[in-house]
Each structure stands twice: as structure tokens, then as C-alpha cells.
Short mmCIF file of C-alpha atoms in Angstrom, two decimals:
data_model
loop_
_atom_site.label_atom_id
_atom_site.label_comp_id
_atom_site.label_asym_id
_atom_site.label_seq_id
_atom_site.Cartn_x
_atom_site.Cartn_y
_atom_site.Cartn_z
CA GLY A 1 42.89 -33.68 -49.23
CA CYS A 2 41.74 -32.38 -52.91
CA PHE A 3 37.96 -32.81 -52.36
CA LYS A 4 38.07 -31.36 -49.15
CA ALA A 5 39.79 -28.33 -50.32
CA VAL A 6 37.37 -28.19 -53.21
CA LEU A 7 34.29 -28.17 -50.68
CA ASN A 8 35.82 -25.59 -48.32
CA MET A 9 35.88 -22.98 -51.23
CA VAL A 10 31.95 -23.70 -52.30
CA SER A 11 28.72 -22.30 -50.53
CA ILE A 12 26.63 -23.90 -47.98
CA ASP A 13 24.33 -25.05 -50.49
CA THR A 14 26.51 -26.22 -52.92
CA LYS A 15 28.34 -27.73 -50.85
CA PHE A 16 25.60 -30.43 -49.41
CA LEU A 17 24.27 -30.86 -53.03
CA PHE A 18 27.84 -32.00 -53.62
CA GLN A 19 27.57 -34.44 -50.95
CA ASP A 20 24.40 -35.55 -52.17
CA SER A 21 25.60 -36.20 -56.06
CA CYS A 22 28.82 -37.86 -54.37
CA GLY A 23 26.60 -40.43 -52.24
CA LEU A 24 28.67 -39.37 -48.81
CA GLU A 25 25.63 -37.84 -47.17
CA GLY A 26 25.34 -40.43 -44.95
CA SER A 27 28.85 -40.20 -43.20
CA ILE A 28 28.73 -36.68 -42.41
CA ASP A 29 26.59 -35.19 -39.77
CA HIS A 30 26.17 -31.51 -39.17
CA GLU A 31 28.59 -28.68 -37.12
CA LEU A 32 27.24 -25.68 -36.23
CA ARG A 33 28.70 -22.15 -37.73
CA LEU A 34 27.84 -18.49 -37.15
CA ASP A 35 27.19 -16.96 -40.27
CA GLU A 36 28.77 -13.17 -40.09
CA PHE A 37 25.83 -11.68 -42.35
CA THR A 38 23.25 -12.79 -41.10
CA GLY A 39 24.02 -13.81 -37.78
CA VAL A 40 22.41 -17.03 -37.92
CA ILE A 41 23.81 -20.75 -36.87
CA VAL A 42 24.32 -22.98 -40.10
CA PRO A 43 24.99 -26.87 -40.07
CA ILE A 44 28.25 -27.50 -41.48
CA PRO A 45 29.85 -31.44 -41.19
CA SER A 46 30.52 -32.09 -37.82
CA SER A 47 33.79 -32.35 -34.99
CA ALA A 48 31.51 -34.10 -32.14
CA ASN A 49 31.24 -37.03 -34.74
CA ARG A 50 34.73 -37.07 -35.50
CA GLN A 51 34.75 -40.22 -32.86
CA LYS A 52 31.94 -42.19 -34.69
CA LYS A 53 33.68 -40.79 -38.04
CA THR A 54 37.07 -42.78 -36.47
CA LYS A 55 35.71 -45.82 -35.07
CA ASP A 56 33.52 -46.40 -38.68
CA LEU A 57 36.56 -45.72 -40.56
CA LEU A 58 38.99 -47.48 -38.23
CA ASN A 59 36.77 -51.02 -39.51
CA GLN A 60 37.39 -50.13 -43.07
CA GLY A 61 40.80 -50.16 -41.91
CA VAL A 62 41.59 -46.81 -41.49
CA SER A 63 42.50 -44.39 -38.40
CA PHE A 64 44.20 -41.16 -37.09
CA ALA A 65 44.39 -40.91 -33.95
CA PRO A 66 47.05 -42.53 -31.33
CA GLU A 67 44.86 -45.02 -29.66
CA THR A 68 43.06 -46.31 -32.62
CA PHE A 69 46.52 -45.31 -34.54
CA GLN A 70 48.55 -47.84 -32.82
CA ASP A 71 47.95 -50.73 -30.75
CA PRO A 72 48.76 -49.14 -27.45
CA ARG A 73 50.87 -51.81 -25.53
CA GLU A 74 53.47 -52.13 -28.67
CA PRO A 75 53.51 -48.32 -30.09
CA LYS A 76 55.23 -48.35 -33.21
CA ILE A 77 55.52 -44.51 -32.54
CA LYS A 78 55.65 -43.60 -29.18
CA PHE A 79 54.55 -39.99 -27.92
CA ALA A 80 56.88 -37.77 -25.67
CA HIS A 81 54.63 -37.54 -22.76
CA GLY A 82 56.57 -37.88 -19.57
CA THR A 83 57.30 -34.13 -17.32
CA THR A 84 57.10 -32.24 -14.55
CA THR A 85 55.36 -28.87 -14.45
CA LEU A 86 53.91 -27.00 -11.57
CA GLY A 87 52.46 -23.34 -11.22
CA PHE A 88 51.23 -21.27 -8.04
CA THR A 89 50.08 -17.62 -7.37
CA LEU A 90 51.31 -15.62 -4.70
CA ASP A 91 49.78 -12.18 -3.29
CA LYS A 92 51.12 -10.43 -6.09
CA TYR A 93 53.40 -12.63 -8.65
CA VAL A 94 52.87 -15.81 -9.96
CA VAL A 95 55.85 -19.07 -9.88
CA VAL A 96 56.36 -21.21 -12.41
CA ALA A 97 58.51 -24.23 -12.59
CA CYS A 98 58.93 -27.18 -15.15
CA ASP A 99 61.48 -30.37 -15.77
CA SER A 100 63.12 -30.56 -19.25
CA ARG A 101 63.05 -34.28 -20.32
CA ALA A 102 61.55 -35.47 -22.71
CA SER A 103 61.02 -39.70 -23.21
CA MET A 104 60.03 -41.76 -25.57
CA GLY A 105 58.79 -44.96 -23.75
CA SER A 106 62.14 -46.12 -22.35
CA VAL A 107 64.40 -43.84 -24.17
CA ILE A 108 65.44 -40.27 -22.86
CA ALA A 109 64.68 -38.03 -26.03
CA SER A 110 65.93 -35.02 -24.63
CA ASN A 111 67.13 -33.85 -21.50
CA THR A 112 67.36 -30.06 -22.07
CA VAL A 113 63.72 -29.56 -23.76
CA LYS A 114 62.59 -25.87 -22.61
CA LYS A 115 58.81 -26.09 -21.43
CA ILE A 116 58.54 -22.79 -20.64
CA VAL A 117 56.84 -20.90 -23.82
CA HIS A 118 56.20 -17.23 -23.42
CA ILE A 119 53.14 -15.75 -25.25
CA ASN A 120 53.76 -12.52 -24.41
CA ASP A 121 55.71 -10.52 -21.79
CA PHE A 122 53.73 -11.19 -18.96
CA ILE A 123 51.94 -14.62 -19.93
CA VAL A 124 54.05 -17.70 -20.02
CA GLY A 125 52.58 -21.37 -21.05
CA THR A 126 53.55 -25.02 -20.06
CA ILE A 127 54.19 -27.86 -22.02
CA ALA A 128 52.95 -31.02 -20.87
CA GLY A 129 51.72 -34.17 -23.03
CA GLY A 130 52.46 -34.15 -27.05
CA ALA A 131 55.24 -31.53 -27.06
CA ALA A 132 54.34 -30.64 -30.83
CA ASP A 133 50.81 -30.24 -30.03
CA CYS A 134 51.89 -28.10 -27.66
CA GLN A 135 54.50 -26.29 -29.39
CA TYR A 136 52.25 -25.34 -32.28
CA TRP A 137 49.04 -24.37 -30.35
CA GLU A 138 51.19 -22.29 -28.04
CA ARG A 139 52.14 -20.30 -31.09
CA VAL A 140 48.71 -20.12 -32.78
CA LEU A 141 47.72 -18.70 -28.97
CA THR A 142 50.66 -16.23 -29.26
CA THR A 143 49.44 -14.99 -32.62
CA GLU A 144 46.02 -14.86 -31.38
CA CYS A 145 46.92 -12.68 -28.11
CA ARG A 146 48.98 -10.59 -30.17
CA LEU A 147 45.85 -9.75 -32.45
CA HIS A 148 43.76 -9.03 -29.46
CA GLU A 149 46.16 -6.55 -28.52
CA LEU A 150 46.39 -4.83 -31.64
CA ARG A 151 42.49 -4.78 -32.28
CA ASN A 152 41.42 -3.58 -28.29
CA ASP A 153 44.53 -1.65 -27.46
CA GLU A 154 44.87 -3.54 -24.59
CA LYS A 155 47.17 -6.25 -22.58
CA ILE A 156 44.70 -9.75 -23.39
CA THR A 157 44.16 -11.39 -19.59
CA VAL A 158 45.19 -14.69 -18.51
CA ALA A 159 41.34 -15.64 -18.15
CA ALA A 160 40.68 -14.54 -21.95
CA ALA A 161 44.02 -16.13 -23.31
CA SER A 162 42.80 -19.42 -21.38
CA LYS A 163 39.75 -19.29 -22.92
CA LEU A 164 40.88 -18.87 -26.27
CA LEU A 165 42.98 -22.13 -26.24
CA ALA A 166 40.60 -23.52 -24.49
CA ASN A 167 37.86 -23.36 -26.86
CA ILE A 168 40.34 -24.36 -30.15
CA MET A 169 40.68 -27.56 -28.07
CA TYR A 170 37.40 -28.27 -27.71
CA SER A 171 36.52 -27.79 -31.51
CA TYR A 172 39.45 -30.43 -31.81
CA ARG A 173 37.98 -33.02 -29.49
CA GLY A 174 38.31 -36.54 -30.50
CA TYR A 175 41.51 -36.03 -32.83
CA GLY A 176 43.74 -36.99 -30.39
CA LEU A 177 45.44 -34.33 -29.34
CA SER A 178 47.45 -34.89 -26.40
CA LEU A 179 47.62 -31.15 -23.80
CA GLY A 180 48.05 -30.38 -20.53
CA VAL A 181 48.94 -26.30 -19.80
CA ILE A 182 49.27 -24.48 -17.20
CA MET A 183 49.03 -20.57 -18.11
CA ALA A 184 50.07 -18.19 -15.38
CA GLY A 185 50.50 -14.67 -15.86
CA TYR A 186 49.89 -11.29 -14.22
CA ASP A 187 46.90 -8.89 -15.58
CA ILE A 188 44.84 -5.99 -14.61
CA THR A 189 43.12 -8.49 -12.10
CA GLY A 190 46.49 -9.52 -10.89
CA PRO A 191 48.70 -12.64 -11.12
CA SER A 192 46.15 -15.83 -12.06
CA ILE A 193 46.48 -19.13 -13.58
CA PHE A 194 44.56 -21.87 -15.50
CA TYR A 195 44.80 -25.09 -16.12
CA VAL A 196 44.04 -25.84 -20.12
CA ASP A 197 43.88 -29.32 -21.49
CA SER A 198 43.18 -31.21 -24.80
CA ASP A 199 39.56 -32.73 -23.43
CA GLY A 200 38.76 -28.41 -23.29
CA THR A 201 38.99 -28.31 -19.69
CA ARG A 202 39.61 -25.11 -18.34
CA LEU A 203 40.10 -24.58 -14.31
CA LYS A 204 41.42 -21.79 -12.30
CA HIS A 205 42.72 -22.64 -8.63
CA HIS A 206 46.00 -21.13 -7.10
CA LEU A 207 48.28 -24.25 -7.89
CA PHE A 208 48.31 -27.44 -10.19
CA SER A 209 50.89 -29.33 -11.27
CA VAL A 210 50.86 -31.50 -14.41
CA GLY A 211 52.68 -34.32 -15.43
CA SER A 212 53.78 -37.64 -14.80
CA GLY A 213 55.74 -36.34 -11.73
CA SER A 214 53.20 -34.05 -10.66
CA PRO A 215 51.89 -36.62 -8.12
CA HIS A 216 55.45 -36.26 -6.52
CA ALA A 217 55.28 -32.34 -7.23
CA TYR A 218 51.70 -32.29 -5.04
CA GLY A 219 53.01 -33.95 -2.05
CA ILE A 220 55.99 -31.03 -1.91
CA LEU A 221 53.47 -28.45 -2.68
CA ASP A 222 50.42 -28.96 -1.01
CA SER A 223 52.63 -29.23 2.64
CA GLU A 224 54.65 -25.91 2.29
CA TYR A 225 52.48 -23.91 -0.20
CA ARG A 226 51.40 -20.71 1.67
CA SER A 227 50.04 -17.41 -0.29
CA ASP A 228 52.59 -15.20 1.60
CA LEU A 229 55.87 -16.45 0.56
CA LYS A 230 58.36 -14.39 0.15
CA GLU A 231 59.71 -14.63 -3.85
CA GLU A 232 63.13 -16.19 -2.53
CA ASP A 233 60.90 -18.80 -0.30
CA ALA A 234 58.81 -19.17 -3.06
CA VAL A 235 61.44 -19.67 -5.94
CA GLU A 236 63.09 -22.31 -3.59
CA LEU A 237 59.66 -24.50 -2.84
CA ALA A 238 59.10 -24.67 -6.72
CA ARG A 239 62.52 -26.00 -7.42
CA LYS A 240 62.12 -28.60 -4.48
CA ALA A 241 58.47 -29.76 -5.78
CA ILE A 242 60.18 -30.52 -9.43
CA TYR A 243 63.59 -31.89 -8.03
CA HIS A 244 61.65 -34.53 -5.66
CA ALA A 245 58.98 -35.49 -8.69
CA THR A 246 62.63 -35.78 -10.71
CA HIS A 247 64.01 -38.00 -8.37
CA ARG A 248 61.27 -40.23 -8.22
CA ASP A 249 59.48 -40.31 -11.72
CA ALA A 250 61.62 -41.71 -14.31
CA ALA A 251 60.15 -39.61 -17.01
CA SER A 252 61.25 -36.21 -15.73
CA GLY A 253 64.70 -34.85 -15.01
CA GLY A 254 67.25 -32.71 -16.93
CA THR A 255 67.71 -28.90 -15.95
CA ILE A 256 64.68 -27.24 -13.63
CA ARG A 257 64.23 -24.04 -14.72
CA VAL A 258 62.23 -21.57 -12.61
CA VAL A 259 60.25 -18.25 -14.17
CA VAL A 260 58.62 -15.93 -11.95
CA ILE A 261 56.28 -13.30 -13.33
CA ASP A 262 54.73 -10.13 -11.71
CA GLU A 263 53.81 -6.99 -12.32
CA HIS A 264 56.85 -5.60 -14.51
CA GLY A 265 56.47 -9.47 -16.39
CA ALA A 266 58.14 -12.43 -16.49
CA ARG A 267 61.55 -13.09 -15.92
CA SER A 268 63.46 -16.41 -15.99
CA VAL A 269 64.86 -16.60 -12.24
CA TRP A 270 67.05 -19.96 -11.91
CA GLU A 271 68.24 -22.81 -14.09
CA GLY A 272 69.87 -25.51 -12.81
CA ASP A 273 70.39 -29.22 -13.20
CA MET A 274 68.28 -31.45 -11.13
CA ASN A 275 71.77 -33.23 -9.88
CA GLU A 276 73.26 -30.37 -8.67
CA LEU A 277 70.04 -29.64 -6.42
CA HIS A 278 70.35 -33.64 -5.42
CA GLU A 279 73.80 -32.86 -3.75
CA LYS A 280 72.69 -29.46 -1.90
CA TYR A 281 69.56 -31.77 -0.30
CA GLN A 282 71.55 -34.61 0.30
CA LYS A 283 74.00 -32.91 1.90
CA ALA A 284 71.00 -31.18 4.20
CA LYS A 285 69.31 -34.83 4.50
CA ALA A 286 72.69 -36.07 6.03
CA LYS A 287 73.10 -32.69 8.27
CA TYR A 288 70.10 -32.90 9.67
CA ARG A 289 70.36 -36.75 10.31
CA SER A 290 73.51 -36.32 12.03
CA ASP A 291 72.10 -33.16 14.13
CA GLN A 292 69.33 -35.32 15.04
CA MET A 293 71.99 -38.50 16.24
CA SER A 294 74.11 -35.88 18.18
CA THR A 295 71.17 -34.58 20.34
CA GLY B 1 33.02 9.08 -56.16
CA HIS B 2 29.99 8.59 -54.89
CA LEU B 3 28.19 5.36 -52.56
CA PHE B 4 24.32 6.18 -53.36
CA GLN B 5 23.18 3.44 -51.51
CA VAL B 6 24.86 4.43 -48.29
CA GLU B 7 24.25 8.21 -49.27
CA TYR B 8 20.55 7.19 -49.39
CA ALA B 9 20.55 5.33 -46.13
CA GLN B 10 21.85 8.41 -44.57
CA GLU B 11 18.93 10.11 -45.81
CA ALA B 12 16.97 7.79 -44.30
CA VAL B 13 17.89 8.58 -41.60
CA LYS B 14 17.45 12.19 -41.54
CA LYS B 15 13.87 11.28 -42.04
CA GLY B 16 14.01 9.44 -38.51
CA SER B 17 12.86 11.19 -35.29
CA THR B 18 15.45 13.05 -33.65
CA ALA B 19 17.85 10.96 -30.74
CA VAL B 20 20.04 13.36 -28.35
CA GLY B 21 23.09 11.93 -26.48
CA VAL B 22 24.93 14.02 -23.62
CA LYS B 23 28.08 12.66 -21.65
CA GLY B 24 27.79 14.58 -18.43
CA ASN B 25 29.62 14.28 -14.96
CA GLY B 26 29.22 10.65 -14.23
CA VAL B 27 26.05 10.12 -16.46
CA VAL B 28 25.27 9.58 -19.70
CA VAL B 29 21.77 10.51 -20.73
CA LEU B 30 19.82 9.81 -24.00
CA ALA B 31 16.60 11.42 -25.46
CA VAL B 32 14.59 10.55 -27.79
CA GLU B 33 11.46 12.57 -29.89
CA LYS B 34 8.24 10.16 -29.22
CA LYS B 35 6.31 10.33 -32.09
CA SER B 36 2.35 10.89 -31.27
CA VAL B 37 0.72 7.44 -32.20
CA PRO B 38 -2.48 7.23 -33.58
CA LYS B 39 -5.36 6.70 -31.04
CA LEU B 40 -5.76 3.22 -31.44
CA GLN B 41 -1.79 2.19 -30.96
CA GLU B 42 -0.54 0.81 -27.89
CA GLU B 43 2.37 3.12 -26.93
CA ARG B 44 4.58 0.81 -25.06
CA THR B 45 5.48 -1.29 -28.53
CA VAL B 46 7.63 1.81 -30.23
CA ARG B 47 10.58 1.19 -28.20
CA LYS B 48 13.34 3.55 -29.32
CA ILE B 49 15.91 3.36 -26.51
CA CYS B 50 17.26 -0.32 -26.01
CA LEU B 51 19.63 -2.55 -23.31
CA LEU B 52 22.38 -4.13 -25.85
CA ASP B 53 23.57 -5.28 -21.76
CA ASP B 54 23.38 -4.11 -18.25
CA HIS B 55 26.20 -1.23 -19.04
CA VAL B 56 25.25 -0.06 -22.75
CA VAL B 57 22.25 1.12 -24.08
CA MET B 58 21.49 2.52 -27.40
CA ALA B 59 19.13 4.78 -29.20
CA PHE B 60 18.81 5.25 -33.12
CA ALA B 61 16.70 7.19 -35.49
CA GLY B 62 16.16 5.61 -38.86
CA LEU B 63 14.62 2.70 -40.29
CA THR B 64 13.48 1.20 -36.69
CA ALA B 65 13.59 -2.38 -38.33
CA ASP B 66 16.87 -2.43 -39.78
CA ALA B 67 17.80 -0.68 -36.27
CA ARG B 68 16.20 -3.74 -34.39
CA ILE B 69 18.43 -6.43 -36.31
CA LEU B 70 21.47 -4.47 -35.23
CA VAL B 71 20.04 -4.33 -31.40
CA ASN B 72 19.53 -8.00 -31.76
CA ARG B 73 23.22 -9.07 -33.25
CA ALA B 74 24.96 -6.46 -30.67
CA ARG B 75 23.17 -8.04 -27.84
CA VAL B 76 24.58 -11.50 -29.15
CA GLU B 77 28.09 -10.13 -29.33
CA CYS B 78 27.84 -8.99 -25.66
CA GLN B 79 27.32 -11.93 -24.35
CA SER B 80 29.51 -14.18 -26.58
CA HIS B 81 32.71 -11.09 -25.68
CA LYS B 82 31.39 -11.94 -21.93
CA LEU B 83 31.82 -15.60 -22.62
CA THR B 84 35.10 -16.06 -24.79
CA VAL B 85 36.99 -13.27 -22.76
CA GLU B 86 35.36 -13.20 -19.36
CA ASP B 87 34.69 -9.35 -19.15
CA PRO B 88 32.14 -7.17 -20.51
CA VAL B 89 32.29 -5.44 -23.38
CA THR B 90 33.84 -1.84 -23.66
CA LEU B 91 31.59 0.72 -25.45
CA GLU B 92 34.41 0.86 -27.91
CA TYR B 93 34.16 -2.60 -29.04
CA ILE B 94 30.51 -3.06 -29.12
CA THR B 95 30.50 0.00 -30.93
CA ARG B 96 33.21 -1.01 -33.46
CA PHE B 97 31.25 -4.49 -33.94
CA ILE B 98 28.25 -2.22 -34.64
CA ALA B 99 29.98 -0.21 -36.64
CA SER B 100 32.09 -3.13 -38.90
CA LEU B 101 28.57 -4.84 -39.38
CA LYS B 102 27.07 -1.57 -41.10
CA GLN B 103 30.28 -1.21 -43.49
CA LYS B 104 29.62 -5.24 -44.06
CA TYR B 105 26.07 -4.60 -45.67
CA THR B 106 28.25 -1.50 -48.05
CA GLN B 107 30.40 -3.80 -49.73
CA SER B 108 28.54 -7.45 -50.23
CA ASN B 109 26.51 -8.05 -53.21
CA GLY B 110 22.44 -8.22 -52.46
CA ARG B 111 22.80 -6.65 -49.67
CA ARG B 112 21.98 -2.86 -49.17
CA PRO B 113 23.22 -0.64 -45.72
CA PHE B 114 21.06 0.00 -42.31
CA GLY B 115 19.11 3.08 -42.82
CA ALA B 116 20.16 3.66 -39.14
CA SER B 117 22.18 6.01 -37.58
CA CYS B 118 22.94 4.45 -33.41
CA LEU B 119 23.77 6.54 -30.54
CA ILE B 120 25.66 3.64 -28.24
CA ALA B 121 25.87 5.39 -24.35
CA GLY B 122 27.27 3.79 -21.05
CA PHE B 123 30.06 3.19 -18.97
CA ASP B 124 33.68 1.02 -19.59
CA PRO B 125 34.07 -1.48 -17.07
CA ASP B 126 36.74 0.67 -15.83
CA SER B 127 34.18 3.07 -15.33
CA THR B 128 34.77 5.61 -17.75
CA PRO B 129 31.51 7.19 -19.45
CA HIS B 130 31.49 7.09 -23.07
CA LEU B 131 29.44 8.27 -26.13
CA TYR B 132 29.55 6.66 -29.87
CA VAL B 133 27.75 8.00 -32.95
CA THR B 134 27.61 5.24 -35.55
CA ASP B 135 26.34 5.69 -39.09
CA PRO B 136 24.80 3.93 -42.34
CA SER B 137 28.36 4.17 -44.45
CA GLY B 138 30.50 2.17 -41.33
CA THR B 139 31.87 5.03 -39.28
CA TYR B 140 32.46 5.54 -35.11
CA THR B 141 32.97 8.88 -33.64
CA GLU B 142 33.12 9.52 -29.91
CA TRP B 143 31.31 12.64 -28.63
CA LEU B 144 30.75 14.47 -25.78
CA ALA B 145 27.00 15.58 -27.05
CA ASN B 146 25.58 14.90 -30.23
CA ALA B 147 22.19 14.30 -32.48
CA THR B 148 21.02 12.26 -35.01
CA GLY B 149 17.82 12.04 -36.90
CA ARG B 150 15.25 15.08 -38.15
CA SER B 151 16.89 18.48 -37.38
CA ALA B 152 19.97 16.87 -35.91
CA LYS B 153 21.88 20.05 -37.18
CA THR B 154 19.84 22.30 -35.34
CA VAL B 155 20.03 20.26 -32.17
CA ARG B 156 23.71 19.92 -32.72
CA GLU B 157 24.41 23.76 -33.01
CA PHE B 158 22.17 24.25 -29.99
CA LEU B 159 24.70 21.88 -28.08
CA GLU B 160 27.84 23.24 -29.09
CA LYS B 161 26.69 26.43 -27.69
CA GLN B 162 25.40 25.20 -24.31
CA TYR B 163 27.82 22.26 -23.65
CA SER B 164 30.54 22.92 -20.95
CA THR B 165 32.00 20.72 -18.09
CA ASP B 166 29.82 23.52 -16.06
CA SER B 167 25.91 23.24 -18.08
CA VAL B 168 26.47 18.71 -17.28
CA ALA B 169 28.38 18.76 -13.87
CA THR B 170 25.16 17.11 -11.88
CA LEU B 171 22.97 14.46 -13.90
CA ASP B 172 19.92 16.78 -13.34
CA LEU B 173 22.08 19.70 -15.32
CA CYS B 174 22.60 16.80 -18.08
CA VAL B 175 19.21 15.67 -18.38
CA LYS B 176 17.86 19.50 -18.77
CA LEU B 177 20.62 19.89 -21.62
CA ALA B 178 19.61 16.62 -23.41
CA VAL B 179 15.94 17.89 -23.25
CA ARG B 180 16.16 21.20 -23.78
CA ALA B 181 18.55 20.52 -26.98
CA LEU B 182 15.53 17.86 -28.08
CA LEU B 183 13.00 20.59 -27.29
CA GLU B 184 14.62 22.82 -29.46
CA VAL B 185 13.34 21.06 -32.78
CA VAL B 186 10.54 18.93 -31.23
CA GLN B 187 7.19 19.77 -30.15
CA SER B 188 7.22 21.09 -26.36
CA GLY B 189 5.56 18.64 -23.60
CA ALA B 190 6.80 15.60 -21.87
CA LYS B 191 4.55 13.21 -23.90
CA ASN B 192 6.67 14.54 -26.55
CA VAL B 193 10.34 12.79 -25.08
CA GLU B 194 11.62 9.97 -23.64
CA VAL B 195 14.79 10.12 -21.52
CA ALA B 196 17.16 7.56 -20.26
CA ILE B 197 19.79 7.48 -18.08
CA MET B 198 23.07 6.09 -17.68
CA GLU B 199 25.00 5.85 -14.37
CA ASP B 200 28.13 3.95 -13.63
CA LYS B 201 27.14 0.38 -12.15
CA LYS B 202 23.66 1.07 -11.90
CA SER B 203 20.86 -0.21 -14.15
CA MET B 204 19.21 2.33 -16.84
CA ARG B 205 16.67 4.16 -15.79
CA ILE B 206 13.99 5.75 -17.96
CA LEU B 207 12.64 9.08 -16.81
CA ASP B 208 9.17 8.66 -15.22
CA ILE B 209 6.35 11.19 -16.61
CA GLU B 210 6.16 13.46 -13.93
CA SER B 211 9.79 14.28 -13.34
CA LEU B 212 9.78 14.91 -16.52
CA GLU B 213 6.94 17.62 -17.02
CA LYS B 214 8.96 19.18 -13.81
CA ILE B 215 11.82 19.45 -16.01
CA VAL B 216 9.92 20.59 -19.60
CA SER B 217 8.17 23.39 -16.91
CA GLU B 218 11.66 24.58 -15.26
CA ILE B 219 12.84 24.42 -18.98
CA GLU B 220 9.84 26.55 -20.59
CA LYS B 221 10.48 29.08 -17.69
CA GLU B 222 14.54 29.80 -18.11
CA LYS B 223 13.31 30.33 -21.83
CA GLU B 224 10.76 32.71 -20.74
CA GLU B 225 13.15 34.43 -18.63
CA GLU B 226 16.18 34.82 -21.41
CA ALA B 227 13.42 36.16 -23.79
CA GLU B 228 12.49 38.93 -20.87
CA LYS B 229 16.06 39.79 -20.89
CA LYS B 230 16.67 40.31 -24.02
CA LYS B 231 14.16 42.45 -24.97
CA PRO B 232 15.08 45.56 -25.39
CA LYS B 233 14.79 48.03 -22.23
CA LYS B 234 12.88 51.07 -22.37
#
């Protein structure tokens, strides 16, 4: 740790001399950095080779990333992963919905996690994967978005914000971060959503669902989604999709939260326990069945 | 206090060939003085008007080599901005970038300020036209019309008198004003002037020699008519 701090303070040439004399030459490969004065790309220790370095160090008995950190079958420390989050765009607004369960293996760690993060008044991000990673990096993204606003005197677009996050994720490839974020917002180009994950993937589409409950949510969304839905129908669709995912997926549950973002900003439109919805839908199903029987 | 290196750089700019920029109605025009080249020199290797991106053009006055570095860095930054933010640069952003770069070189060891003053013109993605001027100290300002280089003061005074919304209401009027301003200090003749025209959502156009000659002869005629009017009537 201290050694690294010293390395960061000296110039490039001194760094390499230092490494030579300490006999570390062989284990460090080169990444590229843009020198702000000359505009020239200079080599510095690489992140792309971190995976190789991790494996090498593992052979020596040292490891950091979850895959090498502990046996995946017998984990000593379990990470919270199970979730269902979804988002879709309509003509003039975006709907985002999440459950609120954090599960560690077969233990429910919490049923009241806030999985929708407000990046700014017009953009939200969802949390899926490693809760700590998501919370931390979305917080970093919030600061970067605010800086963009201050420097350029204009609101950041959802495309730019998601690109910032995706680039950060890409530069940390191989470090074992775990994120599956849906970035949703309303900007000068209208409503849009992007999917960003810890590999550095960034995708644009009108409909996304992320998490262990996403297959169930997709079933509901794909059958009933239309781009011209009214707000109350869209919110009901989002609620229904999350409910069905929480019903069938053990790692999803708790309170369902739905957020709508339009030209006036992001607002929370519904928050309720999935068990209440369960009773409502069961009653509706019972009624449907009895109607069928009587006709 | 004086930052002498910066002042010397500004002197270098004052020795360079003149460049004029005029913002009109839906158009921005840059005109530069074309120094006469020796007989054996290839004329087209001296390019003072540079395209930074499809919608941004730059002209400069001062040390050509220094300006070349700025142009290269700005071109890279235009593309980098497109990559990270998925939007073309605004004029203000790229001007701020060039100005910040110039400022960095006024405040670091072993480096000297750039001896070039840039005129940056074009249209933002939202179709508003802009004309910015940067200076070796790293300051940037927005203008309706300005000039840098040799005799810039004379040209600017001319523009202050002649510029109005009417005098730049059409593209042709705007071009004529820019050329006329430049001809105040440059030897008269179409071969001494190079004109670049930027219109919204269109690529940059360098005015061809025939159109330029027509404009120059029109200006000559107008000058004669004005001189006639001024003559005392008997």
C-alpha cells in the first residue's frame, strides 16, 4: 500500500527505474494514460493484465476477486445478489420498478433495501449485483454528473451519464466488481434507459429487467408492454411484473417501489408490500375463475 | 505584475497575418490574409483555416507551428467528447478546452506559451452560431465580429463602425463585410484573401477564386462610390 503511494507520486521515468531496481519488472505490464500536456499516450502499469496477475498471485497463495477469493460452492463470505429490477420507456416518460430484498445465500439479509438511486432530479439508477459496488459507484456517478452540470452549464444526458459509468466499469475489469445497473432518465432527447454492467457492457433499449427474478419479470413485460400505455397502466404493468418475479424467485421480495420520470423530473409513484399485491391478484384470479365457471 | 512570456507570445501574434471572423444571420464567416508565397513554393501547403470537426472551424494568427499543435489536440478532443458524451462538442466547450490548454502552458516549468491567437467559429448542435477568440494567456471571449494578427485594431475599429444586424442579414452581405474588413489592412486583390463559410448543418465551404474576385471588385466599386460622395461638391 505504502509502496504504491510512493510510486504514484514520482514521474513515469522514475517509476520504471524504481521498479527495475526493486526487481518487479517482470510482473507489471503496461496500460495507457493520456499525458495532459503533450497529448501523447504513455504506458503505465496495466489493469487488463490484472486478471493474469491475480491468477499468478493466487498460485502464490494471494487472491482478491470473489471467484478466486473463496470456493464458489462453499463460500465463507456470501454476497447479496438476488434481486428483480426493471425499467421501460413509454412515449413521454420512463417507469422504473424494483423489489427490496437483499439475500446472502439462503438468508434474507434485508427486506427493505432501497434499490433505486437518484443520480439527480432527472436520472435514476437501479441496484443489482453487489449492493456495495452499486451504492458506491452510483454515488461516484452522482458527483461526476454534478461536475458535468457545473462545467458545461447544461443537464447531463442519460447517454452521457451511462457512458461515464460504463467507462469506469471497463477500467475496473478483472477486479471482481459486480454491477447490473439500469440507468433511466429524461433529458433533452426525451425518455431513455440504458443497461450498464460490471463488464463494461452498455446497451440501449426500451425495456430491461435485471436480477435473479428477471426471467419472470420479462414474461409479464414482454406479453403486455406497449409504448403508448397511459401512466396508470404502465405503473400497474411494472408492479405486476415485479410481483410475479418476487412470487416465484426466492431471492426477490419485500416492498415493491415504482418510480416515474417525465419532463418534470423523477417521482416515486407507488410503494407497497408484495404480500398486499398477492392478495389483490389472488382475489382477481379467484373472481376470474368463478366468472368462467358460471358462464 | 507582468507575465513577460505571455506578453511576448502576444507580440508574436501581433506579427502574424491577419484573420477576421464575422457572425451573421445563420452564417459565420472567417477570412484570412494569404501571404504572397515565393514563386517556387506550393501554395496549398500553407493552410490557415482548419476544420476541427464537421461543425467547427478555426483560423489563427501567429506562429503556425504552435497553432498546428493546438489544432491537432482540439481535433482529438472533439472526437473524444463525441465518444464519452455521445454528442458533438459545443463551440464553448472546445474553445474552453483550447483556452485551458493555452493556460496550462503559461503555468508550468520548461514550457512556453503558444504564440497563436485562435478564431473559433461554427454552429452548436442546437443550431446557434458562435464566434470565439482565444489568446495566448488562455482567456477566451465570444464576439459578433473580431480580428487578430497584424493591424487587428484597425480591422476591429472598422467592424465596430460597420457591423449591424442589417449589414450581416444575408450570407452574401456577411461575406462582403468580412472581406471588406480584411481589405482595410491587406493589399487589395482576391489572391491575398481566403474565405471560409460555415452554415448550420452544412460542411465548411472555402470560397472559390472567381466568387472572391467578384466580391472584391464589388467592394472596390462601392469604395469608389463612397469616395465620390465624400468629395466636396462645387
